[in-house]
PDB file of C-alpha atoms and ligand atoms in Angstrom:
ATOM      1  CA  MET W   1       2.355 -41.026  11.146  1.00 69.00           C
ATOM      2  CA  SER W   2       5.894 -39.809  10.506  1.00 84.00           C
ATOM      3  CA  LEU W   3       6.273 -37.151   7.830  1.00 92.00           C
ATOM      4  CA  ASN W   4       8.944 -37.596   5.206  1.00 94.00           C
ATOM      5  CA  GLU W   5      11.752 -35.081   4.799  1.00 92.00           C
ATOM      6  CA  ASN W   6      10.114 -33.362   1.821  1.00 94.00           C
ATOM      7  CA  GLU W   7       6.859 -32.861   3.705  1.00 96.00           C
ATOM      8  CA  ILE W   8       8.753 -31.314   6.615  1.00 96.00           C
ATOM      9  CA  LEU W   9      10.802 -29.052   4.329  1.00 94.00           C
ATOM     10  CA  GLN W  10       7.523 -27.914   2.774  1.00 96.00           C
ATOM     11  CA  ILE W  11       6.279 -26.934   6.252  1.00 97.00           C
ATOM     12  CA  PHE W  12       9.569 -25.109   6.963  1.00 96.00           C
ATOM     13  CA  LYS W  13       9.202 -23.106   3.757  1.00 95.00           C
ATOM     14  CA  SER W  14       5.506 -22.320   4.187  1.00 96.00           C
ATOM     15  CA  THR W  15       6.089 -20.996   7.732  1.00 96.00           C
ATOM     16  CA  GLY W  16       9.128 -18.945   6.699  1.00 93.00           C
ATOM     17  CA  ALA W  17      11.405 -21.055   8.924  1.00 95.00           C
ATOM     18  CA  LEU W  18      13.579 -21.940   5.962  1.00 94.00           C
ATOM     19  CA  LEU W  19      14.599 -19.143   3.636  1.00 91.00           C
ATOM     20  CA  GLU W  20      16.556 -19.445   0.405  1.00 90.00           C
ATOM     21  CA  GLY W  21      18.659 -16.577  -0.883  1.00 91.00           C
ATOM     22  CA  HIS W  22      21.897 -14.925   0.244  1.00 94.00           C
ATOM     23  CA  PHE W  23      22.266 -14.433   3.979  1.00 93.00           C
ATOM     24  CA  LEU W  24      24.716 -12.902   6.406  1.00 93.00           C
ATOM     25  CA  LEU W  25      25.077 -15.356   9.317  1.00 86.00           C
ATOM     26  CA  THR W  26      25.983 -14.274  12.857  1.00 82.00           C
ATOM     27  CA  SER W  27      29.392 -15.908  12.275  1.00 83.00           C
ATOM     28  CA  GLY W  28      30.016 -13.344   9.508  1.00 90.00           C
ATOM     29  CA  ARG W  29      29.882 -16.040   6.837  1.00 92.00           C
ATOM     30  CA  HIS W  30      27.463 -15.975   3.920  1.00 95.00           C
ATOM     31  CA  SER W  31      24.994 -18.759   3.172  1.00 93.00           C
ATOM     32  CA  ASN W  32      22.350 -19.677   0.605  1.00 91.00           C
ATOM     33  CA  LEU W  33      20.018 -20.963   3.350  1.00 89.00           C
ATOM     34  CA  TYR W  34      18.730 -19.528   6.586  1.00 89.00           C
ATOM     35  CA  PHE W  35      16.820 -21.579   9.125  1.00 91.00           C
ATOM     36  CA  GLN W  36      14.930 -20.259  12.171  1.00 92.00           C
ATOM     37  CA  CYS W  37      13.284 -23.170  13.988  1.00 94.00           C
ATOM     38  CA  ALA W  38      11.108 -20.950  16.202  1.00 95.00           C
ATOM     39  CA  LYS W  39       9.195 -19.885  13.094  1.00 95.00           C
ATOM     40  CA  VAL W  40       7.852 -23.397  12.633  1.00 97.00           C
ATOM     41  CA  LEU W  41       7.508 -24.245  16.352  1.00 97.00           C
ATOM     42  CA  GLN W  42       5.139 -21.269  16.768  1.00 97.00           C
ATOM     43  CA  TYR W  43       2.474 -23.527  15.204  1.00 98.00           C
ATOM     44  CA  PRO W  44       1.509 -26.316  17.652  1.00 97.00           C
ATOM     45  CA  GLU W  45      -0.064 -28.282  14.800  1.00 97.00           C
ATOM     46  CA  TYR W  46       3.260 -28.485  12.934  1.00 97.00           C
ATOM     47  CA  THR W  47       5.246 -29.020  16.123  1.00 98.00           C
ATOM     48  CA  GLU W  48       3.012 -32.008  16.868  1.00 97.00           C
ATOM     49  CA  LYS W  49       3.455 -33.511  13.391  1.00 97.00           C
ATOM     50  CA  ILE W  50       7.215 -33.046  13.235  1.00 97.00           C
ATOM     51  CA  CYS W  51       7.821 -34.265  16.804  1.00 98.00           C
ATOM     52  CA  SER W  52       5.896 -37.441  15.998  1.00 97.00           C
ATOM     53  CA  ASN W  53       8.909 -38.457  13.883  1.00 97.00           C
ATOM     54  CA  ILE W  54      11.025 -38.493  17.052  1.00 98.00           C
ATOM     55  CA  VAL W  55       8.333 -40.344  19.033  1.00 98.00           C
ATOM     56  CA  ASP W  56       7.915 -42.974  16.295  1.00 97.00           C
ATOM     57  CA  TYR W  57      11.660 -43.569  16.095  1.00 97.00           C
ATOM     58  CA  PHE W  58      11.895 -44.382  19.819  1.00 97.00           C
ATOM     59  CA  ASN W  59       8.702 -46.418  19.744  1.00 94.00           C
ATOM     60  CA  ASN W  60      10.303 -49.598  21.128  1.00 94.00           C
ATOM     61  CA  ILE W  61      12.492 -47.967  23.775  1.00 96.00           C
ATOM     62  CA  ILE W  62      11.489 -47.459  27.400  1.00 98.00           C
ATOM     63  CA  ILE W  63      11.539 -43.758  28.251  1.00 98.00           C
ATOM     64  CA  ASP W  64      10.767 -42.319  31.704  1.00 98.00           C
ATOM     65  CA  THR W  65      11.611 -38.694  31.114  1.00 98.00           C
ATOM     66  CA  VAL W  66      12.404 -36.244  28.329  1.00 98.00           C
ATOM     67  CA  ILE W  67      15.046 -33.584  28.933  1.00 98.00           C
ATOM     68  CA  SER W  68      16.018 -30.660  26.734  1.00 98.00           C
ATOM     69  CA  PRO W  69      18.329 -27.640  26.798  1.00 97.00           C
ATOM     70  CA  ALA W  70      16.592 -24.240  27.087  1.00 96.00           C
ATOM     71  CA  ILE W  71      15.332 -22.340  25.180  1.00 93.00           C
ATOM     72  CA  GLY W  72      14.862 -23.904  21.773  1.00 92.00           C
ATOM     73  CA  GLY W  73      14.778 -27.478  22.985  1.00 97.00           C
ATOM     74  CA  ILE W  74      12.002 -26.948  25.524  1.00 98.00           C
ATOM     75  CA  ILE W  75       9.175 -26.834  22.976  1.00 98.00           C
ATOM     76  CA  VAL W  76      10.414 -30.002  21.278  1.00 98.00           C
ATOM     77  CA  GLY W  77      10.980 -31.808  24.584  1.00 98.00           C
ATOM     78  CA  GLN W  78       7.566 -30.807  25.894  1.00 98.00           C
ATOM     79  CA  GLU W  79       5.743 -31.989  22.761  1.00 98.00           C
ATOM     80  CA  VAL W  80       7.646 -35.294  22.580  1.00 98.00           C
ATOM     81  CA  ALA W  81       6.894 -35.898  26.275  1.00 98.00           C
ATOM     82  CA  ARG W  82       3.234 -35.034  25.720  1.00 98.00           C
ATOM     83  CA  GLN W  83       2.946 -37.633  22.952  1.00 98.00           C
ATOM     84  CA  LEU W  84       4.755 -40.226  25.098  1.00 98.00           C
ATOM     85  CA  ASN W  85       2.742 -39.201  28.151  1.00 97.00           C
ATOM     86  CA  LYS W  86       5.987 -38.852  30.112  1.00 98.00           C
ATOM     87  CA  LYS W  87       7.610 -36.169  32.224  1.00 98.00           C
ATOM     88  CA  SER W  88       9.451 -33.261  30.569  1.00 98.00           C
ATOM     89  CA  ILE W  89      12.234 -31.267  32.222  1.00 98.00           C
ATOM     90  CA  PHE W  90      14.817 -28.829  30.920  1.00 98.00           C
ATOM     91  CA  ALA W  91      18.313 -27.618  31.662  1.00 98.00           C
ATOM     92  CA  GLU W  92      19.087 -23.924  31.484  1.00 97.00           C
ATOM     93  CA  ARG W  93      22.212 -21.847  31.252  1.00 94.00           C
ATOM     94  CA  GLU W  94      23.400 -20.078  34.354  1.00 89.00           C
ATOM     95  CA  GLU W  95      26.579 -18.143  33.686  1.00 88.00           C
ATOM     96  CA  LYS W  96      28.043 -20.423  31.010  1.00 90.00           C
ATOM     97  CA  THR W  97      26.977 -23.847  32.231  1.00 94.00           C
ATOM     98  CA  LEU W  98      23.751 -25.753  31.702  1.00 96.00           C
ATOM     99  CA  SER W  99      22.179 -27.138  34.865  1.00 97.00           C
ATOM    100  CA  LEU W 100      18.870 -28.339  36.274  1.00 97.00           C
ATOM    101  CA  ARG W 101      17.099 -25.680  38.284  1.00 96.00           C
ATOM    102  CA  ARG W 102      13.515 -25.139  39.530  1.00 96.00           C
ATOM    103  CA  GLY W 103      13.679 -28.300  41.624  1.00 97.00           C
ATOM    104  CA  PHE W 104      14.142 -30.584  38.595  1.00 98.00           C
ATOM    105  CA  SER W 105      16.152 -33.739  39.245  1.00 97.00           C
ATOM    106  CA  LEU W 106      16.674 -37.266  37.938  1.00 98.00           C
ATOM    107  CA  GLU W 107      16.735 -40.623  39.713  1.00 98.00           C
ATOM    108  CA  LYS W 108      19.469 -43.192  39.424  1.00 98.00           C
ATOM    109  CA  GLY W 109      18.613 -45.517  36.526  1.00 98.00           C
ATOM    110  CA  GLU W 110      15.890 -43.233  35.128  1.00 98.00           C
ATOM    111  CA  LYS W 111      15.677 -43.638  31.343  1.00 98.00           C
ATOM    112  CA  VAL W 112      16.023 -40.288  29.674  1.00 98.00           C
ATOM    113  CA  LEU W 113      15.499 -39.090  26.095  1.00 98.00           C
ATOM    114  CA  VAL W 114      17.353 -35.893  25.182  1.00 98.00           C
ATOM    115  CA  CYS W 115      15.522 -33.541  22.778  1.00 98.00           C
ATOM    116  CA  GLU W 116      16.722 -30.432  20.963  1.00 98.00           C
ATOM    117  CA  ASP W 117      15.416 -28.207  18.183  1.00 97.00           C
ATOM    118  CA  VAL W 118      18.540 -27.717  16.069  1.00 95.00           C
ATOM    119  CA  ILE W 119      21.835 -29.598  16.205  1.00 94.00           C
ATOM    120  CA  THR W 120      24.728 -27.542  14.885  1.00 89.00           C
ATOM    121  CA  THR W 121      27.815 -28.637  16.822  1.00 91.00           C
ATOM    122  CA  GLY W 122      25.794 -30.586  19.389  1.00 94.00           C
ATOM    123  CA  GLY W 123      27.357 -28.635  22.258  1.00 94.00           C
ATOM    124  CA  SER W 124      24.204 -28.190  24.346  1.00 96.00           C
ATOM    125  CA  VAL W 125      23.135 -31.810  23.852  1.00 97.00           C
ATOM    126  CA  PHE W 126      26.564 -33.085  24.945  1.00 98.00           C
ATOM    127  CA  GLU W 127      26.229 -30.912  28.061  1.00 97.00           C
ATOM    128  CA  VAL W 128      22.756 -32.272  28.818  1.00 98.00           C
ATOM    129  CA  ILE W 129      24.037 -35.846  28.386  1.00 98.00           C
ATOM    130  CA  GLU W 130      26.669 -35.120  31.061  1.00 98.00           C
ATOM    131  CA  ILE W 131      23.975 -33.752  33.389  1.00 98.00           C
ATOM    132  CA  VAL W 132      21.901 -36.930  32.955  1.00 98.00           C
ATOM    133  CA  LYS W 133      24.940 -39.094  33.702  1.00 98.00           C
ATOM    134  CA  SER W 134      25.835 -37.003  36.762  1.00 98.00           C
ATOM    135  CA  PHE W 135      22.559 -38.140  38.373  1.00 98.00           C
ATOM    136  CA  GLY W 136      23.291 -41.780  37.543  1.00 98.00           C
ATOM    137  CA  ALA W 137      20.393 -41.720  35.085  1.00 98.00           C
ATOM    138  CA  GLU W 138      20.597 -43.368  31.681  1.00 98.00           C
ATOM    139  CA  VAL W 139      20.515 -41.628  28.292  1.00 98.00           C
ATOM    140  CA  VAL W 140      18.469 -43.752  25.884  1.00 98.00           C
ATOM    141  CA  GLY W 141      18.666 -41.512  22.826  1.00 98.00           C
ATOM    142  CA  VAL W 142      18.737 -38.071  21.254  1.00 98.00           C
ATOM    143  CA  GLY W 143      15.972 -36.587  19.103  1.00 98.00           C
ATOM    144  CA  SER W 144      16.001 -33.306  17.216  1.00 98.00           C
ATOM    145  CA  ILE W 145      14.061 -31.442  14.554  1.00 97.00           C
ATOM    146  CA  VAL W 146      17.010 -30.441  12.384  1.00 96.00           C
ATOM    147  CA  ASP W 147      20.549 -31.724  12.169  1.00 95.00           C
ATOM    148  CA  ARG W 148      22.548 -28.988  10.496  1.00 90.00           C
ATOM    149  CA  SER W 149      25.711 -31.079  10.734  1.00 87.00           C
ATOM    150  CA  ASN W 150      24.148 -33.448   8.179  1.00 84.00           C
ATOM    151  CA  GLY W 151      24.848 -36.439  10.426  1.00 89.00           C
ATOM    152  CA  LYS W 152      28.435 -35.518  11.342  1.00 92.00           C
ATOM    153  CA  VAL W 153      27.695 -35.022  15.056  1.00 95.00           C
ATOM    154  CA  ASN W 154      27.519 -38.414  16.766  1.00 97.00           C
ATOM    155  CA  PHE W 155      26.323 -38.489  20.389  1.00 98.00           C
ATOM    156  CA  GLY W 156      27.071 -42.178  20.922  1.00 97.00           C
ATOM    157  CA  TYR W 157      23.393 -43.064  21.512  1.00 98.00           C
ATOM    158  CA  PRO W 158      20.548 -43.854  19.129  1.00 98.00           C
ATOM    159  CA  GLN W 159      19.722 -40.545  17.486  1.00 97.00           C
ATOM    160  CA  ILE W 160      17.129 -39.216  15.079  1.00 97.00           C
ATOM    161  CA  SER W 161      16.671 -35.911  13.380  1.00 97.00           C
ATOM    162  CA  ALA W 162      13.447 -35.211  11.495  1.00 96.00           C
ATOM    163  CA  VAL W 163      15.518 -33.423   8.842  1.00 94.00           C
ATOM    164  CA  LYS W 164      19.219 -33.453   8.005  1.00 92.00           C
ATOM    165  CA  MET W 165      20.538 -30.313   6.351  1.00 88.00           C
ATOM    166  CA  ASP W 166      23.820 -29.627   4.685  1.00 82.00           C
ATOM    167  CA  VAL W 167      24.122 -25.878   4.999  1.00 79.00           C
ATOM    168  CA  VAL W 168      26.847 -24.477   2.791  1.00 83.00           C
ATOM    169  CA  SER W 169      28.454 -21.251   3.954  1.00 88.00           C
ATOM    170  CA  PHE W 170      31.141 -19.056   2.440  1.00 93.00           C
ATOM    171  CA  LEU W 171      33.713 -16.599   3.747  1.00 94.00           C
ATOM    172  CA  SER W 172      32.564 -13.097   2.807  1.00 90.00           C
ATOM    173  CA  ASP W 173      35.515 -12.540   0.440  1.00 92.00           C
ATOM    174  CA  ASP W 174      35.089 -15.906  -1.241  1.00 93.00           C
ATOM    175  CA  CYS W 175      31.318 -16.112  -1.691  1.00 95.00           C
ATOM    176  CA  GLU W 176      29.763 -17.566  -4.827  1.00 92.00           C
ATOM    177  CA  LEU W 177      26.561 -15.607  -4.203  1.00 93.00           C
ATOM    178  CA  CYS W 178      28.428 -12.282  -3.883  1.00 95.00           C
ATOM    179  CA  LYS W 179      30.232 -13.025  -7.147  1.00 94.00           C
ATOM    180  CA  ASN W 180      26.836 -13.466  -8.800  1.00 94.00           C
ATOM    181  CA  ASN W 181      25.664 -10.089  -7.400  1.00 94.00           C
ATOM    182  CA  ILE W 182      22.800 -11.616  -5.418  1.00 93.00           C
ATOM    183  CA  PRO W 183      21.717  -9.063  -2.760  1.00 93.00           C
ATOM    184  CA  LEU W 184      22.929  -9.965   0.757  1.00 94.00           C
ATOM    185  CA  VAL W 185      20.239 -10.070   3.448  1.00 92.00           C
ATOM    186  CA  LYS W 186      20.671 -10.001   7.202  1.00 89.00           C
ATOM    187  CA  PRO W 187      18.087 -12.484   8.588  1.00 82.00           C
ATOM    188  CA  GLY W 188      15.524 -10.894  10.857  1.00 69.00           C
ATOM    189  CA  SER W 189      15.738  -7.553   9.126  1.00 62.00           C
ATOM    190  CA  ARG W 190      14.355  -6.339   5.840  1.00 54.00           C
ATOM    191  CA  LYS W 191      17.493  -4.397   5.161  1.00 54.00           C
ATOM    192  CA  ILE W 192      19.525  -5.393   2.149  1.00 55.00           C
ATOM    193  CA  MET W 193      23.238  -5.117   2.900  1.00 52.00           C
TER     194      MET W 193
HETATM  195 ZN1   ZN V 201      28.029 -13.492  -0.150  1.00 92.35          ZN
END
């Protein structure tokens, strides 16, 4: 029941999760694409369809538990776990470090699938992998909705992303879109810069 990449991109566009234009990113760089995963995950129907790509990919692997980094990953982890009928837990940031709280823990040898909404540098997923290992549990794979690194981030385990994106960004003084006088938009606001 997996959707293909075009079908998923269609859902991203129809929900306003993926915008095309000329955007000011939080990094200060300019980009022709802006992606906000929460805009698509607000619809359980789409979350279910897109997460089934992750579930299908790990079809032949034994999974005891799904773990995700808060906040974005929780919705993905919960839906993947629901489809697998397995347990779902999450790690959350306290000060600067991710850790398991709320009484969550893992057993030695427990087989764990790590889920995330968007992979950019993979930082949170790498941190969650270390948490899993610290309990003596076993990472069996990593699943995400979008890989913005376009496959460059390698976690060292089987990994699947429903969509791979190659987001091009420009320095503000060397931006193709600025040169073409396309109005700059700050995502989340209607204001044109
Ligand atoms: Zn620009």
